Amino acid sequence: MAKEKPSINTVNFNAAQLMEFDACTRCGECVKYCPTYDARDKSQDIEPRDKILRWRSFMNRSFGLKARLFGPDKIPPEEIKKFTDDLYNCTTCGMCGTVCPAGINTIELWESTRANLVKHGTGPYGKQSLFPKLIEEGHNPYLKQQKDRLAWMTPDIKIADKSDIAYFIGCTAGYNQQVLGVSTARILNKLNVPFMALGEDEWCCGSALIRTGQQHINDTPKKAAIHNVEALKAKGAKRVIFACAGCFRAAKIDWPRAYGKALPFEAIHMSQFLAEQLEAGKIKWEKSLDKTVTYHDPCHLGRHVGVFEEPRKVIKSMPGIKLVEMKRNRKEQRCCGAGGGVKAGIPDLAMGVAKGRVNDAKETGAEALISTCPFCRRNLLDGRDELKLDMSVDDLVVLTANLMGLSTDVKPPAPGAPKESISDLFRTQTIPPKPVEPKKEAPKTEAPKAETPKAETPKIEKK
């Protein structure tokens, strides 16, 4: 009699990760810091410790000593599906791994487990399943056209055809947060730094697919990484500037893996570049701003890559600006709630985490919340609006451009454009409301006419 096959497998896990499932001591330190656990639906079991212990149980039931002797236990499909859903209620921020006494690399562990479950057929979650088709066919997750990659450019911005410095704009800044694109470009122009951009040849960095465990589907992230690296190399790039923390994280960690070797250029975040220029005495502040601000460390820029001090160095040098820190900052910051596919797949959870972070900022008494990631900024704006707080939410690059005396205005926004497309701190532009489409009236249908009763022919009785 053939033995029953295990309900799960070990695909996508390396030996170290399989050992990490056994390394959890159940101490619960991770639970105290998990941002999604704080904002969860109380019926969910999404604390990091629980997820590790549940998968460990699956492994023992499938491959443990008892399973080897008597055959694996059958794990009900609904149990695996419930685990999958709980696993995706996570932004992969990495806070749990940061505080883990056993040193478990939870970021990599969650991504590998998600990839395993996508192959199993129970992942990903909700709208996240649209990412592969959108990114493979359209090279961005927003259903936008490649020809519009540089549509945000204004006539004053100069982009070189070839340069050893490139600006990798990213999908979010290119299509939805034009204020970040124009601010970055104008700063580089002001500093006399010739830079080039890929334009239509720029493809999505692939981060959304990797974070949601869909990296193996047609190898789309790998193809995108190789394409972007080769395109930048062909244009002579020696340094590539990223103003998006998610794209920067992908370039620093994911692209070299896909490329199979070290990148032929240096990847640098715009906050690092600004700190360099400041130290070299090249940034001249032309304006002052009397504001108290607090800084949110994006997970991808901070915990994942280790850039913490450069953004603070730039903020502290700004005339009139006072920087106050949130209780949870640097390695121990609270996630904005948008990462790991949560913004697309589980918007209610993303909102709950965002409100927690905005409340952290509120406690400092800051008038503005500054970040260095367009995706963080969007979700924090949503959290601010939900809480109805009088607090600006903007990007460090936008703040820098303004105090350097530069305009942060974008092309006149289209009616109903995303709120994050313009500056929230310097409200020199407004977004026209989207025209209200007239309600279509249902076609009038005439009531059926009542039939006239037929007169009966009187019966004549024969005598």
XYZ file of C-alpha atoms in Angstrom:
463
model
C 0.000 0.000 0.000
C 1.470 3.366 -1.072
C 2.171 5.860 1.669
C 0.176 9.061 1.573
C 2.142 12.061 0.352
C 2.830 14.896 2.825
C 0.377 17.799 2.633
C 3.246 20.318 2.430
C 6.807 20.351 1.103
C 10.119 22.083 1.789
C 10.421 23.870 -1.557
C 12.051 27.342 -1.335
C 13.625 26.755 2.091
C 17.370 26.445 2.553
C 18.914 24.373 5.341
C 19.398 27.395 7.609
C 15.734 28.353 7.319
C 14.553 24.848 8.162
C 16.696 25.077 11.293
C 15.233 28.511 12.092
C 11.770 26.986 12.386
C 13.209 24.892 15.232
C 15.137 27.813 16.743
C 12.076 29.681 18.047
C 12.039 29.508 21.855
C 8.438 30.802 22.170
C 9.642 33.773 24.218
C 7.104 36.110 22.596
C 9.436 39.115 22.331
C 8.345 39.531 18.704
C 4.684 39.825 19.663
C 5.329 42.996 21.686
C 6.736 44.804 18.644
C 4.685 43.424 15.735
C 2.781 46.335 14.083
C 0.232 44.127 12.337
C -0.505 42.195 15.532
C -1.498 45.489 17.173
C -3.828 46.355 14.272
C -5.136 42.873 13.485
C -8.618 41.472 13.375
C -8.743 39.821 16.813
C -9.869 36.511 15.290
C -6.507 36.130 13.552
C -3.412 34.300 14.762
C -0.786 36.428 13.066
C 1.869 36.956 15.703
C 5.312 35.921 14.358
C 5.825 33.282 17.051
C 2.521 31.606 16.215
C 3.309 31.469 12.496
C 6.648 29.776 13.130
C 5.155 27.276 15.574
C 2.307 26.401 13.213
C 4.646 25.755 10.288
C 6.912 23.771 12.604
C 3.880 21.649 13.487
C 3.107 21.153 9.783
C 6.698 20.015 9.237
C 6.611 17.554 12.141
C 3.289 16.099 11.026
C 4.646 15.700 7.500
C 8.309 14.753 7.984
C 8.864 13.970 11.690
C 9.782 10.573 13.145
C 6.161 9.494 13.524
C 5.466 10.512 9.930
C 8.438 8.480 8.727
C 7.345 5.413 10.639
C 3.606 5.493 10.053
C 3.126 7.964 7.245
C 2.376 11.691 7.333
C -0.709 13.162 8.946
C -3.100 14.680 6.470
C -3.295 18.419 7.113
C -6.777 19.664 6.162
C -6.669 22.121 3.216
C -8.655 24.659 5.238
C -5.959 24.607 7.923
C -3.263 25.377 5.345
C -5.458 28.101 3.816
C -6.019 29.696 7.228
C -2.268 29.661 7.842
C -1.678 31.241 4.412
C -4.130 34.057 5.084
C -2.549 34.743 8.467
C 0.944 34.710 6.950
C -0.042 37.394 4.438
C -1.357 39.645 7.218
C 2.225 40.838 7.566
C 4.160 43.743 6.025
C 7.484 41.806 6.132
C 8.873 44.811 7.992
C 11.403 42.643 9.848
C 10.763 44.050 13.316
C 10.256 40.536 14.687
C 13.682 39.464 13.434
C 15.302 42.575 14.890
C 14.194 41.739 18.444
C 14.434 37.926 18.138
C 16.910 36.596 20.757
C 17.545 33.558 18.533
C 18.489 35.779 15.588
C 15.915 34.332 13.181
C 15.970 36.174 9.835
C 12.220 36.529 9.627
C 12.165 38.725 6.498
C 13.736 35.982 4.399
C 11.737 33.304 6.229
C 8.357 34.920 5.526
C 9.213 35.501 1.868
C 10.349 31.889 1.404
C 7.220 30.576 3.148
C 5.020 32.748 0.946
C 6.777 31.474 -2.182
C 6.231 27.909 -0.952
C 2.516 28.549 -0.455
C 2.106 30.274 -3.827
C 3.517 27.120 -5.418
C 1.169 25.099 -3.213
C -1.740 27.073 -4.656
C -3.004 28.796 -1.504
C -1.142 32.101 -1.892
C -0.990 35.017 -2.472
C -3.733 37.167 -0.945
C -6.485 39.058 -2.762
C -5.393 41.608 -5.356
C -1.753 40.599 -4.915
C -2.423 37.863 -7.478
C -2.692 40.589 -10.157
C 0.948 41.657 -9.733
C 2.629 39.039 -11.985
C 0.504 39.784 -15.066
C 0.646 43.565 -14.590
C 4.395 43.680 -14.047
C 5.324 41.126 -16.696
C 3.157 42.616 -19.437
C 3.099 46.316 -18.528
C 6.339 46.592 -16.489
C 4.521 48.393 -13.662
C 1.788 47.469 -11.147
C -0.424 50.488 -11.883
C -1.840 49.663 -15.346
C 0.052 52.650 -16.775
C 1.784 53.072 -20.135
C 5.576 52.848 -20.520
C 5.497 55.937 -22.752
C 4.308 57.928 -19.720
C 7.322 57.055 -17.534
C 8.634 60.628 -17.926
C 5.273 62.362 -18.343
C 5.873 64.134 -15.002
C 8.801 66.126 -16.457
C 8.383 69.886 -16.665
C 10.168 72.060 -19.289
C 12.715 73.369 -16.751
C 14.116 69.893 -15.975
C 17.207 68.778 -17.868
C 17.962 65.066 -18.275
C 21.136 63.980 -20.071
C 21.169 61.324 -22.785
C 24.210 59.682 -21.207
C 25.883 60.175 -17.859
C 27.765 58.197 -15.244
C 24.984 59.173 -12.794
C 21.460 57.841 -13.287
C 18.188 58.502 -11.498
C 16.047 55.355 -11.250
C 12.633 56.925 -10.784
C 10.458 53.933 -9.906
C 6.803 53.233 -10.679
C 5.290 55.040 -7.688
C 7.180 58.327 -8.153
C 6.864 58.186 -11.932
C 3.135 57.607 -12.073
C 1.582 58.652 -8.740
C 3.983 60.899 -6.798
C 5.240 63.286 -9.433
C 6.270 65.755 -6.720
C 9.059 63.367 -5.739
C 10.254 63.070 -9.343
C 10.354 66.816 -10.028
C 11.949 67.593 -6.645
C 14.720 65.023 -7.140
C 15.433 66.197 -10.691
C 15.466 69.900 -9.782
C 17.866 69.293 -6.893
C 20.267 67.434 -9.200
C 20.006 70.224 -11.784
C 20.635 72.881 -9.126
C 23.726 71.009 -7.912
C 25.002 70.809 -11.520
C 24.906 67.019 -11.426
C 24.220 65.750 -14.962
C 22.025 62.662 -14.743
C 20.233 60.357 -17.115
C 17.062 58.292 -16.767
C 15.889 55.164 -18.556
C 12.451 56.531 -19.415
C 10.460 53.932 -21.356
C 13.301 51.467 -20.832
C 12.806 51.485 -17.045
C 10.969 48.427 -15.730
C 9.439 47.818 -12.306
C 12.096 46.904 -9.733
C 10.180 43.688 -8.922
C 9.906 44.302 -5.184
C 6.135 43.718 -5.000
C 6.494 40.236 -6.502
C 9.337 39.190 -4.217
C 7.669 40.494 -1.062
C 4.484 38.541 -1.873
C 6.222 35.247 -2.714
C 5.588 35.426 -6.463
C 9.184 35.789 -7.615
C 9.200 32.424 -9.393
C 6.198 33.138 -11.633
C 7.805 33.343 -15.083
C 10.941 34.637 -13.302
C 9.539 38.148 -13.804
C 11.542 39.890 -11.025
C 14.753 38.249 -12.232
C 14.107 39.299 -15.830
C 13.257 42.841 -14.704
C 16.388 43.115 -12.557
C 18.663 41.910 -15.352
C 16.946 44.234 -17.841
C 17.337 47.292 -15.593
C 20.955 46.499 -14.730
C 21.925 45.980 -18.375
C 20.026 49.103 -19.496
C 21.784 51.247 -16.876
C 25.136 49.681 -17.716
C 24.617 50.356 -21.441
C 24.069 54.041 -20.690
C 27.338 54.207 -18.767
C 25.925 54.477 -15.241
C 28.488 54.228 -12.450
C 26.164 55.545 -9.738
C 22.401 55.086 -9.634
C 20.295 57.284 -7.349
C 17.030 55.944 -5.923
C 14.507 58.190 -4.142
C 12.189 55.227 -3.464
C 13.167 53.050 -0.501
C 11.489 49.979 -2.002
C 13.367 50.254 -5.311
C 16.598 50.950 -3.423
C 16.155 47.860 -1.264
C 15.501 45.780 -4.381
C 18.637 47.133 -6.061
C 20.843 46.567 -3.005
C 19.617 43.083 -2.035
C 17.428 41.496 -4.721
C 19.079 42.630 -7.953
C 22.551 41.186 -7.210
C 20.932 37.795 -6.503
C 19.047 37.912 -9.793
C 22.057 39.244 -11.707
C 24.281 36.527 -10.274
C 27.115 38.864 -9.341
C 27.861 42.334 -8.007
C 26.132 45.168 -9.835
C 28.314 47.124 -12.291
C 27.367 50.373 -10.549
C 26.851 51.777 -7.062
C 23.265 52.015 -5.815
C 22.714 54.996 -3.510
C 19.596 56.427 -1.903
C 18.823 60.109 -2.437
C 19.084 60.784 1.306
C 22.653 59.429 1.247
C 23.452 61.549 -1.800
C 22.075 64.671 -0.090
C 24.146 63.967 3.030
C 27.267 63.672 0.838
C 26.527 66.947 -0.929
C 25.878 68.639 2.396
C 29.198 67.459 3.795
C 30.963 68.686 0.654
C 29.419 72.131 1.177
C 27.478 72.032 -2.085
C 23.977 72.437 -0.655
C 23.110 76.067 0.037
C 19.922 76.694 1.964
C 18.025 79.670 0.559
C 14.944 79.518 2.759
C 14.089 78.848 6.379
C 11.077 76.982 7.712
C 9.930 77.322 11.310
C 8.572 73.798 11.805
C 8.901 70.934 14.245
C 9.156 67.695 12.300
C 9.582 64.026 13.082
C 11.180 61.430 10.828
C 9.773 58.010 9.924
C 12.396 55.387 9.003
C 11.067 53.296 6.085
C 11.596 49.586 6.772
C 13.227 49.031 3.376
C 15.698 51.884 3.833
C 16.331 51.429 7.548
C 16.064 47.916 8.951
C 16.565 46.175 5.604
C 19.542 48.187 4.306
C 20.823 50.093 7.342
C 20.415 53.756 6.318
C 19.408 55.648 9.464
C 21.596 58.682 10.073
C 21.900 60.342 6.653
C 18.243 61.528 6.491
C 18.547 62.913 10.024
C 21.781 64.685 9.161
C 20.057 66.489 6.292
C 17.010 67.438 8.391
C 19.124 68.748 11.282
C 21.034 71.056 8.923
C 17.877 72.790 7.659
C 17.364 76.371 8.871
C 14.422 76.736 11.254
C 13.652 73.006 11.350
C 13.532 71.237 14.708
C 13.723 67.428 14.601
C 11.980 65.444 17.346
C 12.123 61.657 17.498
C 9.265 59.230 17.937
C 9.679 56.729 20.769
C 10.134 53.957 18.239
C 12.813 55.022 15.780
C 15.693 53.635 13.739
C 15.871 49.821 14.099
C 12.879 49.753 16.440
C 10.554 51.969 14.393
C 6.954 50.986 13.743
C 6.164 50.080 10.118
C 3.894 52.407 8.099
C 1.684 49.419 7.197
C 1.970 49.457 3.395
C 4.691 46.882 2.711
C 4.598 43.175 1.970
C 1.629 43.595 -0.369
C -0.637 44.624 2.532
C -1.679 47.962 1.007
C -2.963 46.183 -2.103
C -4.235 42.987 -0.505
C -5.504 43.994 2.945
C -6.145 47.778 2.941
C -7.978 47.743 6.289
C -4.908 46.286 7.987
C -2.664 48.810 6.205
C -4.866 51.600 7.538
C -4.789 50.241 11.090
C -0.989 50.117 11.133
C -0.751 53.583 9.533
C -2.932 55.073 12.265
C -0.635 53.558 14.877
C 2.397 55.190 13.278
C 0.701 58.558 12.786
C -0.290 58.497 16.460
C 3.389 57.888 17.296
C 4.150 61.096 15.389
C 1.306 62.964 17.074
C 2.757 62.174 20.517
C 5.939 64.096 19.632
C 4.017 67.313 18.984
C 5.462 67.504 15.461
C 3.747 69.619 12.822
C 5.049 67.483 9.966
C 5.873 63.821 9.446
C 8.755 63.328 7.005
C 9.810 60.090 5.328
C 12.028 58.908 2.477
C 9.732 56.402 0.772
C 6.796 57.297 -1.509
C 4.874 54.188 -0.480
C 5.245 55.024 3.222
C 4.159 58.579 2.513
C 0.963 57.470 0.771
C -0.097 55.161 3.586
C 0.791 57.681 6.287
C -1.277 60.298 4.435
C -4.204 57.874 4.544
C -3.676 57.313 8.272
C -3.469 61.059 8.905
C -6.675 61.684 6.965
C -8.499 58.874 8.760
C -7.514 60.376 12.124
C -8.317 63.909 10.868
C -5.041 65.306 12.216
C -3.600 68.708 11.344
C -0.187 67.335 10.390
C 1.637 67.508 7.058
C 3.092 64.317 5.591
C 5.834 64.754 3.012
C 9.121 63.450 1.636
C 12.584 64.566 2.707
C 13.478 65.307 -0.930
C 10.482 67.646 -1.309
C 11.416 69.466 1.909
C 15.028 69.759 0.730
C 14.053 71.148 -2.677
C 11.866 73.850 -1.144
C 14.517 75.043 1.300
C 17.060 75.122 -1.543
C 14.757 77.688 -3.143
C 13.334 75.339 -5.748
C 9.743 74.899 -6.837
C 8.101 71.615 -5.927
C 5.193 72.229 -8.288
C 4.287 69.507 -10.758
C 2.412 69.851 -14.025
C -1.154 71.041 -13.363
C -2.762 68.020 -11.689
C -5.556 66.307 -13.548
C -8.973 66.211 -11.867
C -9.032 63.431 -9.305
C -5.235 62.923 -9.374
C -3.779 61.034 -6.375
C -3.421 63.268 -3.315
C 0.224 62.237 -3.004
C 1.063 63.637 -6.461
C 1.598 67.129 -4.998
C 3.364 68.448 -1.905
C 1.389 68.188 1.319
C 3.744 70.455 3.269
C 3.971 73.266 0.692
C 0.416 73.539 -0.536
C 1.084 75.650 -3.616
C -1.135 73.465 -5.775
C -4.525 71.871 -5.461
C -6.054 68.865 -7.156
C -9.287 69.644 -8.994
C -12.142 67.378 -7.962
C -13.051 64.568 -10.261
C -16.150 65.471 -12.286
C -19.240 63.787 -10.967
C -20.714 61.667 -13.679
C -24.443 62.184 -14.053
C -26.431 59.256 -12.884
C -27.823 57.274 -15.707
C -31.558 57.070 -15.466
C -33.042 53.672 -15.893
C -34.977 53.439 -19.162
C -38.626 54.146 -18.642
C -40.839 51.184 -19.195
C -44.499 51.659 -19.802
C -46.828 49.717 -17.583
C -48.607 47.005 -19.521
C -52.046 48.114 -20.544
C -54.857 46.329 -18.825
C -56.750 44.158 -21.225
C -60.383 45.157 -21.830
C -62.528 42.270 -20.734
C -64.338 40.698 -23.622
C -68.112 41.025 -23.469
C -69.755 37.662 -23.202
C -72.424 36.797 -25.758
C -75.697 36.306 -23.892
C -77.001 32.803 -24.009
C -80.497 32.415 -25.499
C -82.458 29.702 -23.887
C -84.681 27.675 -26.150
C -88.190 27.257 -24.961
